[in-house]
Each structure stands twice: as structure tokens, then as C-alpha cells.
Tab-separated table of C-alpha atoms and ligand atoms in Angstrom:
chain	number	residue	atom	x	y	z
A	1	MET	CA	26.094	14.863	-22.170
A	2	GLN	CA	27.521	18.223	-21.915
A	3	LEU	CA	26.160	20.493	-19.014
A	4	PHE	CA	24.795	23.868	-19.445
A	5	ILE	CA	23.943	25.755	-16.605
A	6	ASP	CA	20.695	27.389	-16.649
A	7	SER	CA	20.995	30.680	-14.935
A	8	ALA	CA	21.523	34.997	-15.781
A	9	ASN	CA	23.410	34.746	-12.857
A	10	VAL	CA	26.365	36.201	-13.374
A	11	ASP	CA	27.979	34.944	-9.470
A	12	GLU	CA	26.517	31.389	-9.792
A	13	ILE	CA	27.974	30.953	-13.691
A	14	ARG	CA	31.065	32.034	-12.369
A	15	GLU	CA	31.255	29.627	-9.164
A	16	ILE	CA	30.266	26.575	-11.275
A	17	ALA	CA	32.252	27.447	-14.466
A	18	ALA	CA	34.955	27.529	-12.117
A	19	TRP	CA	34.357	23.499	-11.659
A	20	GLY	CA	35.757	22.817	-14.851
A	21	VAL	CA	32.594	21.093	-15.918
A	22	LEU	CA	30.091	23.575	-17.976
A	23	ALA	CA	29.772	23.655	-21.429
A	24	GLY	CA	27.457	26.085	-21.952
A	25	VAL	CA	24.420	28.443	-20.660
A	26	THR	CA	20.808	28.732	-21.127
A	27	THR	CA	18.902	32.131	-20.105
A	28	ASN	CA	15.440	32.466	-20.217
A	29	PRO	CA	13.613	35.714	-19.805
A	30	SER	CA	12.195	35.449	-16.333
A	31	LEU	CA	15.799	34.116	-15.254
A	32	ALA	CA	16.860	37.718	-17.049
A	33	ALA	CA	13.579	39.726	-15.350
A	34	LYS	CA	14.819	38.359	-12.094
A	35	GLU	CA	18.355	39.977	-12.387
A	36	GLY	CA	17.139	43.565	-13.085
A	37	ARG	CA	19.507	44.328	-15.098
A	38	ASP	CA	20.593	45.514	-18.758
A	39	PHE	CA	20.035	42.094	-20.744
A	40	THR	CA	22.527	43.020	-23.840
A	41	VAL	CA	25.419	44.077	-21.005
A	42	MET	CA	24.492	40.153	-18.493
A	43	LEU	CA	24.810	38.309	-22.125
A	44	ALA	CA	28.179	39.735	-22.585
A	45	GLU	CA	29.753	39.360	-19.101
A	46	ILE	CA	27.772	35.616	-19.569
A	47	CYS	CA	29.863	34.845	-22.396
A	48	ASP	CA	32.730	35.885	-21.329
A	49	LEU	CA	33.018	33.006	-18.514
A	50	VAL	CA	31.959	29.832	-20.572
A	51	ALA	CA	33.913	28.672	-23.518
A	52	GLY	CA	30.233	26.817	-24.950
A	53	ASP	CA	26.788	28.041	-25.963
A	54	VAL	CA	25.191	30.859	-24.498
A	55	SER	CA	21.350	30.468	-25.032
A	56	ALA	CA	19.354	34.232	-25.253
A	57	GLU	CA	15.788	34.216	-25.658
A	58	VAL	CA	13.304	36.699	-28.253
A	59	VAL	CA	10.475	38.000	-26.440
A	60	ALA	CA	8.876	39.465	-29.766
A	61	THR	CA	5.845	36.837	-31.211
A	62	ASP	CA	5.945	37.839	-34.774
A	63	THR	CA	8.725	36.107	-37.064
A	64	ALA	CA	9.982	39.553	-38.025
A	65	GLY	CA	9.819	40.922	-34.153
A	66	MET	CA	11.945	37.515	-33.051
A	67	LEU	CA	14.752	38.179	-36.325
A	68	ALA	CA	15.053	41.667	-35.459
A	69	GLU	CA	15.221	41.036	-31.755
A	70	ALA	CA	18.001	38.477	-33.076
A	71	GLU	CA	20.322	41.325	-34.401
A	72	PRO	CA	21.655	43.154	-31.336
A	73	LEU	CA	21.704	39.444	-29.605
A	74	LEU	CA	23.837	38.102	-32.346
A	75	ALA	CA	26.324	41.178	-32.194
A	76	VAL	CA	27.565	40.670	-28.338
A	77	SER	CA	29.459	37.147	-29.082
A	78	ASP	CA	29.549	34.506	-31.393
A	79	LYS	CA	28.615	32.213	-28.352
A	80	VAL	CA	25.025	34.010	-28.543
A	81	THR	CA	22.458	30.613	-29.564
A	82	ILE	CA	19.156	32.510	-30.372
A	83	LYS	CA	16.143	31.280	-28.561
A	84	LEU	CA	13.547	31.021	-30.111
A	85	PRO	CA	9.643	29.716	-28.708
A	86	LEU	CA	7.702	26.519	-30.397
A	87	THR	CA	5.911	28.246	-32.289
A	88	PRO	CA	4.518	28.864	-36.456
A	89	ASP	CA	6.594	31.797	-35.971
A	90	GLY	CA	9.082	30.448	-33.984
A	91	LEU	CA	9.744	27.686	-36.008
A	92	ALA	CA	9.780	30.353	-39.174
A	93	ALA	CA	12.101	32.567	-37.423
A	94	CYS	CA	14.708	29.102	-36.941
A	95	ARG	CA	14.399	28.252	-40.359
A	96	THR	CA	15.632	31.509	-41.674
A	97	LEU	CA	18.705	31.938	-38.745
A	98	SER	CA	19.588	28.263	-39.633
A	99	ASP	CA	19.407	28.706	-42.998
A	100	ARG	CA	21.842	31.684	-42.681
A	101	GLY	CA	24.307	29.484	-40.062
A	102	VAL	CA	23.228	30.964	-36.670
A	103	ARG	CA	22.941	28.468	-33.629
A	104	THR	CA	19.358	27.873	-32.417
A	105	ASN	CA	17.242	26.786	-29.503
A	106	VAL	CA	14.117	26.230	-29.777
A	107	THR	CA	12.611	25.588	-26.413
A	108	LEU	CA	9.133	25.262	-24.907
A	109	CYS	CA	8.992	21.809	-26.296
A	110	PHE	CA	6.282	20.034	-24.485
A	111	SER	CA	5.384	16.783	-27.208
A	112	ALA	CA	7.478	14.543	-29.865
A	113	THR	CA	6.094	16.189	-32.811
A	114	GLN	CA	7.303	19.513	-31.496
A	115	ALA	CA	10.676	18.229	-31.620
A	116	ILE	CA	10.159	16.925	-35.276
A	117	LEU	CA	8.802	19.875	-36.016
A	118	ALA	CA	12.135	21.997	-34.664
A	119	ALA	CA	14.310	19.097	-36.320
A	120	ALA	CA	12.368	19.917	-39.497
A	121	ALA	CA	12.834	23.577	-39.245
A	122	GLY	CA	16.911	23.112	-38.608
A	123	ALA	CA	17.280	24.269	-35.134
A	124	THR	CA	20.756	23.593	-33.317
A	125	TYR	CA	18.980	22.401	-30.436
A	126	VAL	CA	15.896	21.753	-29.116
A	127	SER	CA	14.654	21.784	-25.724
A	128	PRO	CA	11.792	19.339	-23.756
A	129	PHE	CA	10.826	20.885	-20.652
A	130	VAL	CA	10.970	17.845	-18.163
A	131	GLY	CA	9.718	19.394	-14.673
A	132	ARG	CA	6.894	21.532	-15.965
A	133	VAL	CA	5.559	17.815	-17.716
A	134	ASP	CA	5.890	16.471	-14.223
A	135	ASP	CA	4.043	19.030	-13.028
A	136	THR	CA	1.200	18.342	-15.127
A	137	ALA	CA	1.231	14.871	-13.287
A	138	ASN	CA	2.526	13.541	-16.702
A	139	ASP	CA	6.504	12.056	-17.539
A	140	GLY	CA	8.626	14.634	-18.467
A	141	ILE	CA	11.488	11.742	-18.833
A	142	ALA	CA	9.458	9.649	-20.627
A	143	LEU	CA	8.871	12.295	-23.222
A	144	LEU	CA	12.881	12.763	-23.239
A	145	GLU	CA	12.709	9.608	-24.091
A	146	GLU	CA	10.568	9.251	-26.917
A	147	ILE	CA	12.278	12.575	-28.260
A	148	CYS	CA	15.894	11.071	-28.373
A	149	ALA	CA	14.632	7.747	-29.553
A	150	ILE	CA	13.053	9.205	-32.266
A	151	TYR	CA	16.061	11.568	-33.433
A	152	ALA	CA	18.548	9.169	-33.562
A	153	THR	CA	16.369	6.323	-35.503
A	154	ARG	CA	15.767	9.588	-37.876
A	155	GLY	CA	19.565	10.824	-37.752
A	156	TYR	CA	18.196	14.448	-36.691
A	157	GLY	CA	21.347	16.874	-36.516
A	158	THR	CA	19.325	19.241	-33.709
A	159	LYS	CA	20.742	18.121	-30.360
A	160	VAL	CA	18.362	17.396	-27.706
A	161	LEU	CA	19.379	19.492	-24.690
A	162	ALA	CA	16.972	18.133	-21.502
A	163	ALA	CA	15.733	21.154	-19.732
A	164	SER	CA	13.767	22.369	-16.669
A	165	LEU	CA	15.511	19.773	-14.527
A	166	ARG	CA	14.688	20.635	-10.813
A	167	HIS	CA	16.627	17.456	-8.940
A	168	PRO	CA	20.153	15.059	-9.408
A	169	GLN	CA	17.633	11.960	-10.463
A	170	HIS	CA	16.522	14.139	-13.473
A	171	VAL	CA	20.431	14.173	-15.080
A	172	ALA	CA	21.024	10.708	-14.259
A	173	GLN	CA	17.336	9.803	-16.458
A	174	ALA	CA	18.257	12.853	-18.776
A	175	ALA	CA	22.162	11.089	-19.550
A	176	LEU	CA	19.951	7.561	-19.728
A	177	ALA	CA	18.021	8.692	-22.358
A	178	GLY	CA	20.590	9.684	-24.771
A	179	ALA	CA	19.755	13.954	-24.519
A	180	ASP	CA	22.807	15.753	-25.676
A	181	VAL	CA	22.623	18.771	-23.412
A	182	ALA	CA	21.688	18.669	-19.644
A	183	THR	CA	20.955	22.573	-18.800
A	184	LEU	CA	20.159	22.431	-14.782
A	185	PRO	CA	20.200	25.703	-12.108
A	186	ALA	CA	22.817	26.346	-10.026
A	187	LYS	CA	21.282	24.580	-7.085
A	188	VAL	CA	21.456	21.271	-9.215
A	189	PHE	CA	24.806	21.486	-9.480
A	190	HIS	CA	25.848	21.483	-5.817
A	191	GLN	CA	23.080	18.394	-5.211
A	192	MET	CA	24.981	16.613	-7.680
A	193	VAL	CA	28.350	17.043	-6.499
A	194	ARG	CA	27.637	16.306	-2.551
A	195	HIS	CA	27.892	12.889	-1.089
A	196	PRO	CA	27.834	12.196	2.703
A	197	LEU	CA	30.407	9.473	2.033
A	198	THR	CA	32.024	11.792	0.068
A	199	ASP	CA	32.516	14.220	3.421
A	200	ARG	CA	33.384	11.436	5.614
A	201	GLY	CA	35.930	9.177	3.519
A	202	LEU	CA	37.820	12.656	3.226
A	203	GLU	CA	37.497	13.696	7.008
A	204	GLN	CA	38.922	10.388	7.659
A	205	PHE	CA	41.781	10.629	5.261
A	206	LEU	CA	42.645	14.439	6.681
A	207	ALA	CA	42.657	12.364	10.219
A	208	ASP	CA	44.579	9.950	9.532
A	209	TRP	CA	47.643	12.058	8.105
A	210	ALA	CA	47.496	14.467	10.495
A	211	GLY	CA	48.593	11.161	13.043
A	212	TYR	CA	51.144	9.701	10.364
A	213	ARG	CA	54.820	10.476	11.488
A	214	GLY	CA	56.037	9.392	8.515
A	215	GLY	CA	57.052	6.144	9.276
A	216	ALA	CA	59.110	7.268	12.017
B	1	G3P	O1	15.411	27.766	-19.173
B	1	G3P	C1	13.790	26.335	-19.766
B	1	G3P	C2	13.816	25.495	-17.600
B	1	G3P	O2	15.154	25.016	-17.711
B	1	G3P	C3	12.757	25.782	-17.221
B	1	G3P	O3	13.078	25.496	-16.413
B	1	G3P	O4	12.157	25.120	-13.828
B	1	G3P	O5	11.451	27.292	-15.012
B	1	G3P	O6	10.457	25.250	-15.578
B	1	G3P	P1	11.817	25.435	-15.178
């Protein structure tokens, strides 16, 4: 399972990229708006930080508008993947872009049948929102498992990108479910790497080494 960071903040993307674990980036309009910067400038900086796909979302709600918005985003870098909402217009835009060979990420997926439509529209990625399903007192991981099972059974080419992951357990569960990609906020990367036994063990090793006299 590849790990993407879900962020539009250049500093935190740079920090996690330096760990050598990042395969890509997802952004969304809320994350981008939080930065208060020109989106294409920010997108270019983000693309310079990672080797893989960088999702940039359109905000138009009609197909023609989505396709028009995609053009300047695609001009930024060949890493740009166009993120489209899971609506009839979004699916139509996905089909047009996919037929042109443009990579797409169909987002705001909340059901297995929506995921089937994204695959049928030729999406490169589909993004089920695990945490937001949990927020409605339903089981986001169960939805992810269902989508992964359907995709595996049918042999769909679309990759399952587990999104809206809120904590490390979600990441482990997404991996077990068979997600191709998990996108997570910087905070979850930090939660994943820390373990008190790692800290304590390292402290002990360093203390023992400091007392070592090379056998003399
Ligand atoms: O980028 C989409 C998704 O990951 C958003 O997560 O936590 O706002 O539901 P969240």
C-alpha cells in the first residue's frame, strides 16, 4: 500500500517527504483554502517535493467547467492528477479525461455502488472517505473492505485510495482491507512513527554505548 499525504501545506509535505516514505500527495479545496496562497503556485511547489501523483481538485460543478479548470492544473506538472467529485458531471469529466490519458481521482465516495461508477468512468483512483463514514455512526472500514473486494473480484483497474483516515488504526485497517493507497494527514504520520518502546530502547542503547570502554 502506497502512502500519500493529505495536505496542501508545503512545510509539512517537505517534512514527511524527507522520511522517504511518501509516494504522493492529495489536496482538496478545504486544505488549499486554509493555506491562503495562489493554488497553482502552491501546486508547483508540492509537485517538486514528491516523485509521484499529486491530486488537485476542481471546484466547478458542471462537466465543462471541470474540464476547463483541469487545463491550468495539468500545465503545472505531469504529476498532477485531476480530482473530481463523484457526481454525474464529475463522472462525465472523468470519462473525458481518462480517454485523453489524464490521471483522475474520483473523490467523495461514500458507497460501493458509487465506487463501481468511478471504475466504469475509467478513474485512476477512487477515494472512499473512511472517517466521514465513521462520523455518521456507520463503518468506514467495512465500506472500504466492500469496495476492495468488489474491485478485486471484478478486476477493475481503478486504484482504491483510502481517504479521510484519522488515526493509525485506520491506516492498518486500510492495508488489511487491500487499499492500494492510503492518504493521511501529517499528524497521523507522526502518530504512526512514535512508539514508547522505541524511545526507551534507543535511550538504553545510547546509555550502554556511552558507558562502553571498547573492552579495555
Ligand atoms: O482529502 C479528503 C479527505 O482525506 C478528507 O479527510 O478528515 O476532512 O474527512 P477529512
